[in-house]
CSV table of C-alpha atoms in Angstrom, one decimal:
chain,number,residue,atom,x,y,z
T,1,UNK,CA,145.8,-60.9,92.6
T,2,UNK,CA,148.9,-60.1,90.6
T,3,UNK,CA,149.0,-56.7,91.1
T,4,UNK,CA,148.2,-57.2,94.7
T,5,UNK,CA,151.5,-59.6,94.5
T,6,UNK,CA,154.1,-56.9,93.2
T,7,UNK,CA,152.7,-54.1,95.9
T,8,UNK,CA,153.3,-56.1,98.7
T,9,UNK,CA,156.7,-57.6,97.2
T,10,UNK,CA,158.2,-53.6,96.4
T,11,UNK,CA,156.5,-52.6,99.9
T,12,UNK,CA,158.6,-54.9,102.1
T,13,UNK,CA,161.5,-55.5,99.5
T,14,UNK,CA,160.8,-59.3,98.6
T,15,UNK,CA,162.8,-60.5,96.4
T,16,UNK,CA,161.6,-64.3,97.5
T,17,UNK,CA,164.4,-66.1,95.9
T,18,UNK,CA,166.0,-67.9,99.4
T,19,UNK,CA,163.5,-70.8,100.7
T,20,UNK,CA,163.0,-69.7,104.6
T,21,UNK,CA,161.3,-72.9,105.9
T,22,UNK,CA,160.9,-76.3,105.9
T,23,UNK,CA,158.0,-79.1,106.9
T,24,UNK,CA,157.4,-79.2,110.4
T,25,UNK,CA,157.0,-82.8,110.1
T,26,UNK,CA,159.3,-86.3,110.1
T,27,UNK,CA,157.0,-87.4,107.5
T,28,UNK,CA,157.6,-91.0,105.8
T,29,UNK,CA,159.0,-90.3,102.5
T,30,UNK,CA,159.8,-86.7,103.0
T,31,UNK,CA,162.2,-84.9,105.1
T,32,UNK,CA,162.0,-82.2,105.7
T,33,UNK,CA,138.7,-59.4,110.6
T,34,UNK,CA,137.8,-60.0,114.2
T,35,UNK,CA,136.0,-63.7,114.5
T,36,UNK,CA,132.2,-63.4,113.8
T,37,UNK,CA,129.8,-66.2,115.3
T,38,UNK,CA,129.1,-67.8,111.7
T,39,UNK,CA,126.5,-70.4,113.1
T,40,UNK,CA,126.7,-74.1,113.1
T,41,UNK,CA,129.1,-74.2,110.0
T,42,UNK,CA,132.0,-73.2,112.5
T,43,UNK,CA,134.7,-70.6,111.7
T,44,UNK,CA,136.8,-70.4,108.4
T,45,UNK,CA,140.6,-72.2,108.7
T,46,UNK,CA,143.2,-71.1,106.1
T,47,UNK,CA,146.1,-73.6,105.8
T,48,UNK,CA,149.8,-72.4,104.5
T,49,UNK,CA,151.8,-76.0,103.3
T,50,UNK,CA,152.1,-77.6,100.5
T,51,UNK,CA,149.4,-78.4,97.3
T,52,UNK,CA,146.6,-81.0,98.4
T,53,UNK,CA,145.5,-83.8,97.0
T,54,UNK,CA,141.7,-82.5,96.0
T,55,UNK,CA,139.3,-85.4,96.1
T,56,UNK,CA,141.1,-87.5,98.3
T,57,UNK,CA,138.8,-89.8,100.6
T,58,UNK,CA,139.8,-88.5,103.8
T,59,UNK,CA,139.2,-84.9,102.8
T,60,UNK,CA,135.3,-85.3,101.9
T,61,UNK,CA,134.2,-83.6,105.2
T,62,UNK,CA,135.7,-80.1,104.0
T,63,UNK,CA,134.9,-77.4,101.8
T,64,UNK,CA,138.1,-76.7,100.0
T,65,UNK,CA,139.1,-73.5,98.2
T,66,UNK,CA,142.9,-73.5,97.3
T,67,UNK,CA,145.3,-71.1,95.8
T,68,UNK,CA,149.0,-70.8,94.4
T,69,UNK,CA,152.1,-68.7,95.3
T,70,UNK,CA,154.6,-71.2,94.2
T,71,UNK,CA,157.0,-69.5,91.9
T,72,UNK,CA,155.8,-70.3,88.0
T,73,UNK,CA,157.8,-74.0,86.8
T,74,UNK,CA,158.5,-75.2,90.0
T,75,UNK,CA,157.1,-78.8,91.2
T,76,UNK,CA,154.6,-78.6,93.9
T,77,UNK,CA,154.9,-81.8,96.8
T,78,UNK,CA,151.2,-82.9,98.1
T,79,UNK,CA,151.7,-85.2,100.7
T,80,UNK,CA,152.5,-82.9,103.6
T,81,UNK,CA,149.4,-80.6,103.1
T,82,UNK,CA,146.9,-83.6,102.1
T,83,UNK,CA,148.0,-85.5,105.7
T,84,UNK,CA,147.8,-82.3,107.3
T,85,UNK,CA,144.3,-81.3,105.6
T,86,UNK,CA,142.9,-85.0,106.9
T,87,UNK,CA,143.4,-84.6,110.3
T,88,UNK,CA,141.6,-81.2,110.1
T,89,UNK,CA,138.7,-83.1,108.1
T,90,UNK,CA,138.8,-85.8,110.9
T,91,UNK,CA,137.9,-83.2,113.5
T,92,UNK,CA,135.2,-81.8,111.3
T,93,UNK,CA,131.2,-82.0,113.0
T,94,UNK,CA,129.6,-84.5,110.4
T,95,UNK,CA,126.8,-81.8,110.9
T,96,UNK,CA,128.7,-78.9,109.0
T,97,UNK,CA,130.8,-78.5,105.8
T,98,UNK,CA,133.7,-76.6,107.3
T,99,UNK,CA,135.5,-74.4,105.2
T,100,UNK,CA,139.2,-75.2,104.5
T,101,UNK,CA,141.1,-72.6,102.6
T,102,UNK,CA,144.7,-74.3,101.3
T,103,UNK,CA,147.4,-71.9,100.4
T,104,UNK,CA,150.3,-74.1,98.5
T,105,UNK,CA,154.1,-72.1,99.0
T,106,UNK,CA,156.3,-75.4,98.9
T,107,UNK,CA,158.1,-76.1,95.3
T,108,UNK,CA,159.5,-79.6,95.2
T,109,UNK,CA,163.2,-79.3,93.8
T,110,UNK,CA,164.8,-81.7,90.6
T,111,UNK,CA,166.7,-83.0,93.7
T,112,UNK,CA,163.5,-83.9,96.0
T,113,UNK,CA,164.2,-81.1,98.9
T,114,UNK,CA,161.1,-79.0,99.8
T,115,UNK,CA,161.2,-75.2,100.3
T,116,UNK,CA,158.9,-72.4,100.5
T,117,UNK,CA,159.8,-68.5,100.0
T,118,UNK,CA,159.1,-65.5,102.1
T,119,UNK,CA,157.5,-64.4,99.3
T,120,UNK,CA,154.9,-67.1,98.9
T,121,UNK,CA,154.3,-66.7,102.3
T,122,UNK,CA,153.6,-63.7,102.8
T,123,UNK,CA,151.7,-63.4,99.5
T,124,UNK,CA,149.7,-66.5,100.9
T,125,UNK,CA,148.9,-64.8,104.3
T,126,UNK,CA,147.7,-62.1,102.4
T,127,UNK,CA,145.7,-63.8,100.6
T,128,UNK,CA,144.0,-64.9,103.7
T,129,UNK,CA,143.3,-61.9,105.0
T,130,UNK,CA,141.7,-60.4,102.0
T,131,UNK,CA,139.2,-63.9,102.4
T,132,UNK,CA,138.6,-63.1,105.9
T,133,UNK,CA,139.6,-66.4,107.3
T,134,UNK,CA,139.5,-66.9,111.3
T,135,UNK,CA,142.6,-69.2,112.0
T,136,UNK,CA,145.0,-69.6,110.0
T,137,UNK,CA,147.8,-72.9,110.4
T,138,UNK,CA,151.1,-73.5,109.8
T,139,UNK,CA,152.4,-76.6,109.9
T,140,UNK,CA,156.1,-75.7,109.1
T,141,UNK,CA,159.2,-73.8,110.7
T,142,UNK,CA,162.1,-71.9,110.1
T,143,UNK,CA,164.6,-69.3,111.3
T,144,UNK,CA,162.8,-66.0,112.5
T,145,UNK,CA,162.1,-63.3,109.5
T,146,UNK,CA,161.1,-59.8,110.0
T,147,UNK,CA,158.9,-59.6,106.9
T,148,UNK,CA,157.0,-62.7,107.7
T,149,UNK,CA,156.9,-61.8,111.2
T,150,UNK,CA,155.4,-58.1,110.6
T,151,UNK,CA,152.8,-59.9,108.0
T,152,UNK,CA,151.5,-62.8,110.8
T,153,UNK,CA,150.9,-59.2,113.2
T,154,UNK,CA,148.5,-57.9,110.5
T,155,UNK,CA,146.9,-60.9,110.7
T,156,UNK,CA,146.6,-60.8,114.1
T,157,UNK,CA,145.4,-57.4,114.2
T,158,UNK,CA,142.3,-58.3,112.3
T,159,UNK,CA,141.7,-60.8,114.9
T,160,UNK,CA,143.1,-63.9,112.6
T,161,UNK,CA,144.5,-66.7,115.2
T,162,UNK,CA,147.4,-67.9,114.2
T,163,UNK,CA,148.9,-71.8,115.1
T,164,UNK,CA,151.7,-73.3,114.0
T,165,UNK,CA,153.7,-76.5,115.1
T,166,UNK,CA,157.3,-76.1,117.3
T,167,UNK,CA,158.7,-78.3,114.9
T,168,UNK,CA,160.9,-81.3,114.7
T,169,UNK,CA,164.3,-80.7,115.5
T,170,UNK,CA,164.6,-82.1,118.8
T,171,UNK,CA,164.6,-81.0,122.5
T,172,UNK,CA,168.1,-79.2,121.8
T,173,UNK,CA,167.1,-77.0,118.8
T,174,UNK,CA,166.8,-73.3,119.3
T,175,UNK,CA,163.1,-71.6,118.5
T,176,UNK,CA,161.5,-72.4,115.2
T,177,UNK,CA,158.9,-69.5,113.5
T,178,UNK,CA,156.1,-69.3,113.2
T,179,UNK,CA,155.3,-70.9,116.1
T,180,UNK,CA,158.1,-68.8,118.6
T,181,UNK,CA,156.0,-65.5,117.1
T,182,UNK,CA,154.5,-63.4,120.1
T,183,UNK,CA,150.7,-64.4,120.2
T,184,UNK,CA,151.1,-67.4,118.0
T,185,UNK,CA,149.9,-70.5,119.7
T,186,UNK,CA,152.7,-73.5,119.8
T,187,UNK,CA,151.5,-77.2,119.1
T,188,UNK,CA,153.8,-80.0,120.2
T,189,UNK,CA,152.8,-83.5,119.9
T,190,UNK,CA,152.5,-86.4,122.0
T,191,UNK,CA,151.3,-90.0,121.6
T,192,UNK,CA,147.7,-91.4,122.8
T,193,UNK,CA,149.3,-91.7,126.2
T,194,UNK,CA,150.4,-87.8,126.0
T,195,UNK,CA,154.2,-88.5,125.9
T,196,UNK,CA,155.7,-85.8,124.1
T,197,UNK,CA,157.2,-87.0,120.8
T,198,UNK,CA,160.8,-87.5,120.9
T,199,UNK,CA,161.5,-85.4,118.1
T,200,UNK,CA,159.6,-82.4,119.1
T,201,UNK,CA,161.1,-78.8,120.0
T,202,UNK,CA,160.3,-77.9,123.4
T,203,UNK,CA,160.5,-74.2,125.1
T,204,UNK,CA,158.9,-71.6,126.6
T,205,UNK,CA,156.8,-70.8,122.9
T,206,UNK,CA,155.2,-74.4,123.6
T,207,UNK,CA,151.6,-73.3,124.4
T,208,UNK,CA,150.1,-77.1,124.3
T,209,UNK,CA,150.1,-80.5,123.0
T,210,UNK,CA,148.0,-82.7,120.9
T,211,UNK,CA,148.0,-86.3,119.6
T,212,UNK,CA,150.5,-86.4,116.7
T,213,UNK,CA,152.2,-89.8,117.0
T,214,UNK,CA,151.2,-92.5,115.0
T,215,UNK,CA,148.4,-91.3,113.4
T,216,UNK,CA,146.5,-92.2,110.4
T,217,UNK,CA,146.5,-89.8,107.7
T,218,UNK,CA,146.3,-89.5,104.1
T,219,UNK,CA,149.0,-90.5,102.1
T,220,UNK,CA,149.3,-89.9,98.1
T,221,UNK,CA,147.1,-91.4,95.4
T,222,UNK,CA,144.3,-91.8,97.6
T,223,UNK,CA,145.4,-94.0,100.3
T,224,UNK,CA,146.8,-94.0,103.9
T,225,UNK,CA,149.4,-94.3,106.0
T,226,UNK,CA,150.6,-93.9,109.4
T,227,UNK,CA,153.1,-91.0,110.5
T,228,UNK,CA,154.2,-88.6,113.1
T,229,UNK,CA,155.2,-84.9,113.8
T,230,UNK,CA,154.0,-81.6,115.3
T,231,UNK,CA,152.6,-81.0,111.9
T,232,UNK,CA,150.1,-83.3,112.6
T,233,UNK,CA,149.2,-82.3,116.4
T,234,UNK,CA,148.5,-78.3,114.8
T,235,UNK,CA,145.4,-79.2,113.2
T,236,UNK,CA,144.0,-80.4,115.7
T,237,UNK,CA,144.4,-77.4,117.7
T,238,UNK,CA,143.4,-75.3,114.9
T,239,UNK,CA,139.9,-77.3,114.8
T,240,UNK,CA,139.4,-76.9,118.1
T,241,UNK,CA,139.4,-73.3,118.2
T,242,UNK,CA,138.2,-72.6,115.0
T,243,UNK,CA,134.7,-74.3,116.6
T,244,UNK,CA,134.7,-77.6,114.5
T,245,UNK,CA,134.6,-79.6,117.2
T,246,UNK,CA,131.4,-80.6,119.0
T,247,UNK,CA,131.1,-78.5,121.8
T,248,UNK,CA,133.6,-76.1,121.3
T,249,UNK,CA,131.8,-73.5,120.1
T,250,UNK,CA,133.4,-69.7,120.6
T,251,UNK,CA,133.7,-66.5,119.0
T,252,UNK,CA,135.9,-64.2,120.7
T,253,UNK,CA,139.3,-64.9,119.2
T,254,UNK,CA,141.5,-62.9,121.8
T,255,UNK,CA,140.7,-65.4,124.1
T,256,UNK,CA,141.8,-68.5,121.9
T,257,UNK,CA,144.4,-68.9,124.2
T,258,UNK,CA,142.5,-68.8,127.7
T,259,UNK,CA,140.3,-71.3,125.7
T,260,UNK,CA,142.8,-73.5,125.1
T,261,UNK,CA,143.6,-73.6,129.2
T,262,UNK,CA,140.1,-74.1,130.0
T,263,UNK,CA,140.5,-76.9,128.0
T,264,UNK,CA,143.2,-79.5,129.7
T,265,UNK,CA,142.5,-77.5,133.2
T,266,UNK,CA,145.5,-75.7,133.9
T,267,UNK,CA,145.6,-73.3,136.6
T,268,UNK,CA,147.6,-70.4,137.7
T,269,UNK,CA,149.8,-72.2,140.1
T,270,UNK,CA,151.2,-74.8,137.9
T,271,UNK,CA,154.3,-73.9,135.6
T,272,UNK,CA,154.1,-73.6,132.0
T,273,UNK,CA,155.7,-77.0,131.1
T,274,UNK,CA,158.4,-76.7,127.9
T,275,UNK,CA,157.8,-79.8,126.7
T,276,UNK,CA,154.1,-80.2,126.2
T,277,UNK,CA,153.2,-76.1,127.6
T,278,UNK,CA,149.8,-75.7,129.4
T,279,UNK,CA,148.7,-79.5,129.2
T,280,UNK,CA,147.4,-81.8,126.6
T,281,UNK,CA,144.6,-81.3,124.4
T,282,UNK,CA,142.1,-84.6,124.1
T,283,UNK,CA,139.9,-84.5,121.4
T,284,UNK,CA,138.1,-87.5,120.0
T,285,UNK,CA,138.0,-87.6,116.3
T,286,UNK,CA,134.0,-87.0,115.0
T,287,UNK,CA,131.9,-89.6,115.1
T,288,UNK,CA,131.1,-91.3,111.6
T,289,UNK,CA,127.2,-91.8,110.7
């Protein structure tokens, strides 16, 4: 894995100093392969955010495998990736033991800002794709990179999906990346109602919404709490393509997207909306035993 680490950082000239993105969430307490059928254990997610919170309650559903590309000394944050990791087990069939793979890129300064590299990034996707994950989410955002960009089109040419959530910055901001990436699915958020979240981005790369107001997720030590962001709406989306859901079972992954329209029954002569994109995705949480 190290030596796999320096080719790709002399191959596209990393020198992964610079954080590049930020949590695509308004967390409380922080600011910031082609797809085979693989039966009824559902399709393999890999998760770029922060570290996660291994043993937590809310993540028993999963089968977790993580890995590090946080530069060596710096402090790695939990809470983003554990809340984002529950609402993925939440959406896992209680028949299946879904496989999550976590890849932590966030270091948590002396100051308590967040930041992740292009380095850890694309070190992290790589990672993925040597694993031979099906979807992989992002739950983050930042300004448009060509290195990270060219990576998520490898992926994509093996036939990885690729989600990621518009981000937080309002209905003024610019584009945010991932998510504004050509062939990456957009995830804004919206409350049980399916109002969008005030906060949310909103554009022509918003491909569709998903609850992400208000809901309950995992929150540090073990316990829970209640927050908001299009961090939170991604997973959802993520889980329902990746075939975790009951009755959403697929396996052609170029048409993750046509899927996705089938879904909240959008048709050709309705506009793409830029607040919540093709419609709102409902899907009930798994049932517990």
């Amino acid at each position: 894995i190290r030596n796999r680490r320096a080719q790709l950082r002399r191959a596209i000239g990393l020198r992964g100093i610079e954080p590049v993105v930020s949590l695509a969430a308004r967390d409380v307490g922080l600011q910031v392969a082609p797809v085979m059928d693989r039966g009824p254990a559902g399709l393999r997610i890999g998760m770029v955010d922060t570290d996660i919170e291994e043993g937590h309650p809310l993540l028993q559903t999963l089968e977790l495998t993580e890995a590090d590309f946080v530069s060596h000394g710096a402090l790695r944050p939990t809470g983003h990736g554990t809340s984002v990791a529950s609402v993925l087990s939440r959406h896992a069939s209680v028949q299946r033991s879904p496989e999550l793979l976590g890849a932590s890129v966030f270091f948590l300064d002396s100051d308590g800002t967040t930041g992740a590299t292009t380095a850890s990034l694309i070190e992290a996707i790589d990672w993925m794709i040597v694993e031979g994950v099906d979807l992989i989410n992002f739950s983050l955002t930042g300004p448009p990179n060509a290195a990270l960009e060219s990576m998520i089109q490898s992926a994509q040419a093996r036939g990885i999906v690729v989600v990621a959530a518009v981000g937080n910055e309002g209905p003024a901001s610019g584009p945010l990346y991932p998510a504004a990436y050509d062939g990456v699915i957009g995830v804004t958020a919206v409350n049980a109602n399916g109002v969008p979240y005030r906060w949310a981005n909103r554009g022509p790369y918003v491909d569709i919404a998903a609850e992400g107001v208000n809901v309950l997720v995992a929150a540090p030590d073990g316990g829970e709490q209640r927050d908001s962001g299009t961090s939170l709406a991604a997973p959802i989306v993520s889980a329902f393509l990746a075939g975790w859901v009951e009755d959403a079972e697929f396996s052609a992954v170029d048409e993750a997207e046509n899927r996705l329209i089938r879904a909240v029954g959008w048709t050709q002569d309705q506009a793409k909306d830029e607040a919540i994109g093709y419609g709102v995705l409902m899907i009930a949480p798994r049932k517990e035993d």
